[in-house]
C-alpha positions in Angstrom: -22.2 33.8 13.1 -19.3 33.5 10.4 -21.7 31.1 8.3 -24.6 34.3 8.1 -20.9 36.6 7.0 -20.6 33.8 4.4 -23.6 33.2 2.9 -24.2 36.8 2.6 -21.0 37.7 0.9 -21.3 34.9 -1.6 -25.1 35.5 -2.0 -24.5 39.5 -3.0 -21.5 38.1 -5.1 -23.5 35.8 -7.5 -26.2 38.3 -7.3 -24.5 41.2 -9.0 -21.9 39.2 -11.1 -25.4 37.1 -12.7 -27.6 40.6 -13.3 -24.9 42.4 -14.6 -21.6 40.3 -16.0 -20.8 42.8 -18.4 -19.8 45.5 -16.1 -16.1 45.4 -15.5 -16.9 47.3 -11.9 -19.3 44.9 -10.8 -16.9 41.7 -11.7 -14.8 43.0 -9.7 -16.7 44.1 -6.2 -18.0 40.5 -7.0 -14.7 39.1 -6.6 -14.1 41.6 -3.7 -17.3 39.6 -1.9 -16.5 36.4 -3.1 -12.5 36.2 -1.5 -13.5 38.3 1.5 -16.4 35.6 2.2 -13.6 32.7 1.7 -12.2 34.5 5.0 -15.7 34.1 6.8 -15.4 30.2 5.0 -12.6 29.7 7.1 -13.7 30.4 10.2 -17.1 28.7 9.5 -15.2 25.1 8.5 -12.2 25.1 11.9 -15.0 26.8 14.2 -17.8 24.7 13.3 -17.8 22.4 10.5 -14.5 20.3 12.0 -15.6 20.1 15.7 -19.0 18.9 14.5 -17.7 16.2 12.3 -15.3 15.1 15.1 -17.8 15.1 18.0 -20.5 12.4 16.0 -17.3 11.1 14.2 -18.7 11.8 11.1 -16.3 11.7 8.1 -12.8 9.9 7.2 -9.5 12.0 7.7 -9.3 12.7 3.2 -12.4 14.9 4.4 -11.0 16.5 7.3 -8.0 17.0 5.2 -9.9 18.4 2.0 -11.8 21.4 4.2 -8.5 22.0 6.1 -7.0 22.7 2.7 -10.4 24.8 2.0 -9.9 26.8 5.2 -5.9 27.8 4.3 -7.5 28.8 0.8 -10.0 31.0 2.3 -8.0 32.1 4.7 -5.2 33.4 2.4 -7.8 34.5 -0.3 -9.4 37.1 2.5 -6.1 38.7 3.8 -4.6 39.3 0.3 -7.1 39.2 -1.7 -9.5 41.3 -0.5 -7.9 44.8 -0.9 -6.0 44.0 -4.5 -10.1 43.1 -5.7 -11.1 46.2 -4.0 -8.7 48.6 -5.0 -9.1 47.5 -8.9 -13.3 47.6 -8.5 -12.2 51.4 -7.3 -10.1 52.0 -10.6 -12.7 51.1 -12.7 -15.5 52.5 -11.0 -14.2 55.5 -11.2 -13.5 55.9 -14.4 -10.4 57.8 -14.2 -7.9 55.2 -15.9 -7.5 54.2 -20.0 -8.1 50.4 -20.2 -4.4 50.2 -21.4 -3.3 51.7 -17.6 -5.9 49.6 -16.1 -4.6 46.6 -17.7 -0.4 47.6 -16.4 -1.8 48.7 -12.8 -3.7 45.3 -12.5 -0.1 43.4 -13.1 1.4 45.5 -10.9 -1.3 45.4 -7.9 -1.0 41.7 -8.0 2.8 41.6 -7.4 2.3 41.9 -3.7 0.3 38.4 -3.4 2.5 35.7 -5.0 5.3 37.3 -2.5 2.9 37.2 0.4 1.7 33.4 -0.7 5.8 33.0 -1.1 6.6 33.7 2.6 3.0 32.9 4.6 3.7 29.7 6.5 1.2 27.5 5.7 1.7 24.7 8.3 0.5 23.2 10.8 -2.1 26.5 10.4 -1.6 29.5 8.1 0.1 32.3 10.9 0.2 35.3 8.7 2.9 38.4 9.3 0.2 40.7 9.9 2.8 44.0 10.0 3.5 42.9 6.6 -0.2 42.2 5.5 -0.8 46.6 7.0 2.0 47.6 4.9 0.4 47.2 1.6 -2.8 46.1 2.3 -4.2 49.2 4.1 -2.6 51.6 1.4 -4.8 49.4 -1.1 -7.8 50.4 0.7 -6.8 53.9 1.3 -6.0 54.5 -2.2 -9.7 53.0 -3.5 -11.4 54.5 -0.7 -10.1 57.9 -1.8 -10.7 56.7 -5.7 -14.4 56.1 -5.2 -14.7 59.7 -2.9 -12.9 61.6 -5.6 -14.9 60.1 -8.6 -18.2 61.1 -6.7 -16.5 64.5 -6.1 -15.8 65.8 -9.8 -18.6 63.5 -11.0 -21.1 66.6 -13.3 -23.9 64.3 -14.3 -26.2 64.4 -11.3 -28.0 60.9 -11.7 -24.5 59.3 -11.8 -23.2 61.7 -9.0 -26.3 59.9 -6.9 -25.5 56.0 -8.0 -22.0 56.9 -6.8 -23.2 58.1 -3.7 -25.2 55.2 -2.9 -22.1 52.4 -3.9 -19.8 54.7 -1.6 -22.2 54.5 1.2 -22.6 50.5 1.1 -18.9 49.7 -0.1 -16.9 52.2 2.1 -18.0 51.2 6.1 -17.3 47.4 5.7 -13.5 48.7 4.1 -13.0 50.7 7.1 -14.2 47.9 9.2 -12.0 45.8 7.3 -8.9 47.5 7.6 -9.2 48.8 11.4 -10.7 45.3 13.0 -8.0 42.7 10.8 -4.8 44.1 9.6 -4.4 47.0 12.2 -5.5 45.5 15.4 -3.9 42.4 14.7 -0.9 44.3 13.5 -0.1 46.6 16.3 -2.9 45.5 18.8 -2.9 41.5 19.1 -3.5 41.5 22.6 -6.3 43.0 22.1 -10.0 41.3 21.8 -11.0 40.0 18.5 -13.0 43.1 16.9 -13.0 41.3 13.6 -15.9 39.1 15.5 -18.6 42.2 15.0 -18.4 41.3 11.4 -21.6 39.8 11.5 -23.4 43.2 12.5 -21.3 45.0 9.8 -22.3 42.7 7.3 -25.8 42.4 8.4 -26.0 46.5 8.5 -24.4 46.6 4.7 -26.8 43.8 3.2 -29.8 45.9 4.7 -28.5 48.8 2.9 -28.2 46.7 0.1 -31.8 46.0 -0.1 -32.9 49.6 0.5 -30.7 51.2 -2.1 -31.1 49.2 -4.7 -34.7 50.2 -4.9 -33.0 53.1 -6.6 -30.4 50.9 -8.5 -27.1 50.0 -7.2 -23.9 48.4 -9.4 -26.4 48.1 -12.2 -29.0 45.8 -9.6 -32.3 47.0 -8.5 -35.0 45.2 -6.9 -38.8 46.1 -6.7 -41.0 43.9 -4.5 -44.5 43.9 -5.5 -48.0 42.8 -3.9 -48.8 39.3 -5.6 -52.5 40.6 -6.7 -54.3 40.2 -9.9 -53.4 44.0 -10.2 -49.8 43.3 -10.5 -49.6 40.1 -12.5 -52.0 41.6 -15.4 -49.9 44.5 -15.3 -46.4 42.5 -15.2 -48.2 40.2 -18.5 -48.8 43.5 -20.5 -46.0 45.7 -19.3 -43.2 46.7 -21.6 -41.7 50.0 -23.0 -43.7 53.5 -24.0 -41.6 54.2 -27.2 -44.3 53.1 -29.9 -46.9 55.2 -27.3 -44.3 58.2 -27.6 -44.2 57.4 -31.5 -47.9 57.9 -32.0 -48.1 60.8 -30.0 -45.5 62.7 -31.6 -46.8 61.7 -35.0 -49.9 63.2 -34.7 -49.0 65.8 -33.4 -47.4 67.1 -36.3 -50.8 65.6 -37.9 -52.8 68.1 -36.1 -50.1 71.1 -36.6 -49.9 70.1 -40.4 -54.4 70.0 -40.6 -54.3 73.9 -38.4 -51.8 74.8 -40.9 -53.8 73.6 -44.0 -56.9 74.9 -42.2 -55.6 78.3 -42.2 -54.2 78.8 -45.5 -58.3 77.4 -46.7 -59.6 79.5 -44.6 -57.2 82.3 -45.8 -58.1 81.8 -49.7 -62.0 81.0 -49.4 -62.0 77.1 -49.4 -64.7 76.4 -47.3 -64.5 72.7 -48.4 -61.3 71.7 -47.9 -61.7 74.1 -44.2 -63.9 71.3 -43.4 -61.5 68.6 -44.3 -58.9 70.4 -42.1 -61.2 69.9 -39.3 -62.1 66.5 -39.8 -58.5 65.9 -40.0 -58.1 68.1 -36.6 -61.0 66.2 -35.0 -59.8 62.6 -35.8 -56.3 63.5 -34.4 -57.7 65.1 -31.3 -59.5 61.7 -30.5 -56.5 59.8 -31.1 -54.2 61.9 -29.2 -56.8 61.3 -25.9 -56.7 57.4 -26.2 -52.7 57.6 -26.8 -52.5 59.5 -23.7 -54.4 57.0 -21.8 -52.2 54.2 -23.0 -49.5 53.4 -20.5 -47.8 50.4 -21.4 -48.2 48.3 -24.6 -48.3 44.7 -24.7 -45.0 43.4 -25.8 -41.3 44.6 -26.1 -39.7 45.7 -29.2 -36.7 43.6 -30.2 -33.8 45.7 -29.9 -31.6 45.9 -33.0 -27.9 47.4 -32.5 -25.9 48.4 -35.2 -23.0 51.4 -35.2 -24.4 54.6 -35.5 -23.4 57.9 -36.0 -25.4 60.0 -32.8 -25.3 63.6 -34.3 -27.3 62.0 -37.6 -29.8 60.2 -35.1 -30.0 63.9 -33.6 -30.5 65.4 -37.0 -33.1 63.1 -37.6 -34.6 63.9 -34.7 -34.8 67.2 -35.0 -36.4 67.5 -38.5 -39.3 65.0 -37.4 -40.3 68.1 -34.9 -39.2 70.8 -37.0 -42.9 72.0 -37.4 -43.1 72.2 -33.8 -40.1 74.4 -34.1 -41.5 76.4 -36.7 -44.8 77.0 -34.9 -42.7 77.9 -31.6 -40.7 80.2 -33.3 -38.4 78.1 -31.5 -33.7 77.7 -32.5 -32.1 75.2 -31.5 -27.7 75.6 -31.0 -26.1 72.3 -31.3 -22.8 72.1 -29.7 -20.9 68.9 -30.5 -17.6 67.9 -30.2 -17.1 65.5 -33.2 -18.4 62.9 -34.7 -19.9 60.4 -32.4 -20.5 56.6 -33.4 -22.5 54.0 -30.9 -23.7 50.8 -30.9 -27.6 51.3 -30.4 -31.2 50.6 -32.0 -31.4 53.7 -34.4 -34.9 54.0 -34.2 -35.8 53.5 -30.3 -33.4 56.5 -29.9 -34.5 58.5 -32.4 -37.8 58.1 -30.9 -36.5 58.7 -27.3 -34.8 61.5 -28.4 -38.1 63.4 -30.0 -39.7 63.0 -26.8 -37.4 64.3 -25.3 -36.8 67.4 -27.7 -40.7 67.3 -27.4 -40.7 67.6 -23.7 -37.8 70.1 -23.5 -39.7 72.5 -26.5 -43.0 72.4 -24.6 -41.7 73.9 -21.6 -40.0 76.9 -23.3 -42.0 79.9 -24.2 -42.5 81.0 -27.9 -39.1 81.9 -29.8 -37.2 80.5 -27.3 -33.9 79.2 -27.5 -33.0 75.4 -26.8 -29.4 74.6 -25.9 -28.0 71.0 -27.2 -24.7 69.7 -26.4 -23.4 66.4 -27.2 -20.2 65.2 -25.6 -18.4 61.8 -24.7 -17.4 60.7 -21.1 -15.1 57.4 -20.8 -18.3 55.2 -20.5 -21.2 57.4 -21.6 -22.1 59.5 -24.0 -24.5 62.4 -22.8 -26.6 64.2 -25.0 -27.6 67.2 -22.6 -30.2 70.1 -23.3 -30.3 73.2 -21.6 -33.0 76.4 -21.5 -32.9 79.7 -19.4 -35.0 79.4 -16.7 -36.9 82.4 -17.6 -37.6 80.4 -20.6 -41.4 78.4 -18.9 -39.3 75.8 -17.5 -42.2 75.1 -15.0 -41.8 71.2 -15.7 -38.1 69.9 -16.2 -37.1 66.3 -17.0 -33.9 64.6 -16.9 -34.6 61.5 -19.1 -31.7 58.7 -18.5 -32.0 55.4 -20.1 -31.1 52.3 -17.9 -31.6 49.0 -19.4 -34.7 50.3 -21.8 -36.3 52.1 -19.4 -36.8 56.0 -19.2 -36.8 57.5 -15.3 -37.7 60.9 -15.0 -36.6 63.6 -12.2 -35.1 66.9 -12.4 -32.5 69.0 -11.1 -31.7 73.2 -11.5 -28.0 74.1 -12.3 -26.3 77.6 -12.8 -29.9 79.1 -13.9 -31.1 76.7 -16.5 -32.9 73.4 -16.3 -30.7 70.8 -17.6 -31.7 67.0 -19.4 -29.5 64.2 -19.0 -30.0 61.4 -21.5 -27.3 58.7 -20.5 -27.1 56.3 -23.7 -26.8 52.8 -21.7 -26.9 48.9 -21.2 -30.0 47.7 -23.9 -30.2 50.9 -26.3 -26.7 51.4 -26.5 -23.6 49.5 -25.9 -20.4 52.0 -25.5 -18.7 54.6 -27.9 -16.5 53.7 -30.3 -13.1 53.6 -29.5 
């Protein structure tokens, strides 16, 4: 049963470290998989793997002596390994730490494991101190355990309040496992039955939460399993983003406010002619508007082009594209900022994202309303949030975060107002400046 602990560890290993490399947190709950397999590794090459090449005589002894070496590797790599990985995926997944602390607290983690490789005897099998292993080894988990809780705790953003809900649900049980079943039973208890044998029904219960919550996205992994129809492979060949959809729409939009407005001054002085060019106008944009609407995907994606940017320009920009939307509306926005801002995005898919979702945010407030706009910086993100009273015709929130060039919508009520979270990330933008 160790070799299904193995392959699964490794497996969720190489799956998050190859969709999502860049992410500091999941390098390191890769490594956290990857040494805590090396443990089931062991156990799979002196419980099976040896016994079977001795009973058919398979092998020469340089090959018996080459997985022996491989099993005091894995062996070692599990008991100290494991909680130094964890505890550092728990420092930076929660964000609470400058890089320049992260940096001294990983030297000083790691000080524990050249002393514990220093005094393990090795031969003829590794026989760890176990008593030593609990003394530093179950604080390590304690300490991330309580890292990853608190993080979730003061965490404001809702949508990243839920991601850390779902990591501390699939990372937390097999910890505890970890810590009761090895170092504390074998510590105080070793008389007692090996519990560390249910692994394989720990492990099997975490990679089936795995699958289901990463339908809502997990460490930066989601998966979507489709029907393998016409439907769906037409649909995959012409999918891509809605920006240049959003683009249009907005555009003309502000066509059709511009042709009411000229229609009403003509109408106003007596020009009958040009009354009927503001309708044409009105007409034509009218018919466009319904075949944008229909539109839900275009055919390819836009290449994404970063460059720094200054995000309170972008929103500036933004703005005065809908200002006659504003101006119809009767509609002020108050912009609360904290400084100036710089990120590494595509200028224009943001400025487009952003006017939908002033758009969006405008439309639900009734006439001379008041839109609240506040831009601030976390240590990762940089939220652009925007707020109305819920008195306001808030009938139809959004909370608009952007994850890997995609926009998912849901909503949320906070303190009386409708609040929308735009979360600048992964493709659209890389990180503040520093």
């Amino acid at each position: 049963m160790m070799v299904f602990v193995f392959v699964v560890l490794w497996t969720l290993a190489a799956i998050l470290l190859i969709t999502n490399p860049k992410y500091e947190a999941a390098r390191w709950i890769a490594l956290t998989l990857f040494v805590a397999g090396g443990g089931a590794l062991s156990l799979t090459i002196t419980e099976n793997i040896l016994p079977y090449l001795r009973h058919f005589q398979i092998g020469a002894n340089a090959l018996e002596l080459i997985l022996f070496k491989i099993h005091l590797a894995g062996s070692f790599l599990n008991l100290a390994g494991t909680p130094y990985c964890f505890l550092m995926f728990a420092i930076c997944y929660s964000e609470l730490f400058r890089e320049r602390i992260k940096k001294v607290i990983a030297y000083l983690l790691f000080l524990p494991v050249p002393v514990m490789f220093w005094i393990t005897p090795f031969a003829p099998d590794i026989r760890p101190d176990y008593r030593m292993y609990f003394v530093w080894c179950v604080p390590y988990f304690i300490i991330g355990t309580f890292l990853l809780l608190y993080s979730t705790r003061i965490e404001k953003n809702g949508w990243f309040r839920r991601d850390r809900m779902r990591t501390n649900m699939l990372v937390i049980p097999p910890v505890v496992f970890q810590a009761t079943a090895l170092y504390t039973t074998e510590a105080f208890f070793p008389g007692w039955p090996e519990i560390w044998r249910y692994a394989p029904v720990v492990i099997g219960v975490m990679f089936f939460a795995f699958l289901l919550l990463s339908k809502h996205g997990i460490l930066g992994v989601r998966f979507r399993f489709e029907k393998n129809s016409l439907h769906h492979a037409l649909r995959a060949t012409t999918a891509g983003t809605s920006i240049i959809n959003h683009a249009i729409k907005n555009e003309m939009g502000k066509i059709k406010i511009m042709a009411d407005l000229i229609q009403s001054a003509a109408a106003a002085n007596h020009q009958m002619e040009i009354q009927q060019y503001g309708r044409a106008i009105l007409d034509s944009s009218e018919h466009l508007l319904t075949l944008v609407s229909r539109i839900q995907s275009q055919l390819r994606d836009d290449e994404v082009k970063k460059r720094w940017c200054n995000l309170e320009d972008i929103i500036q920009m933004s703005l005065s594209q809908i200002r006659p939307y504003l101006e119809q509306k009767q509609s002020q926005v108050i912009v609360d900022s904290t400084g100036n801002t710089s990120v590494f995005c595509d200028e224009v898919l943001i400025r487009e994202v952003l006017k939908n979702l002033f758009t969006n945010a405008m439309e639900a407030t009734e006439e001379r309303g008041r839109l609240y706009l506040s831009l601030y910086e976390t240590q990762k993100h940089v939220i652009v949030e925007i707020r109305f009273p819920q008195g306001s015709g808030g009938s139809s929130p959004f909370t608009g975060t952007i994850m890997s060039g995609r926009i998912n919508c849901s909503s949320f009520f906070v303190d009386g107002c409708w609040f929308f979270y735009l979360s600048l990330l992964h493709n659209f933008v890389l990180k503040p400046a520093s």
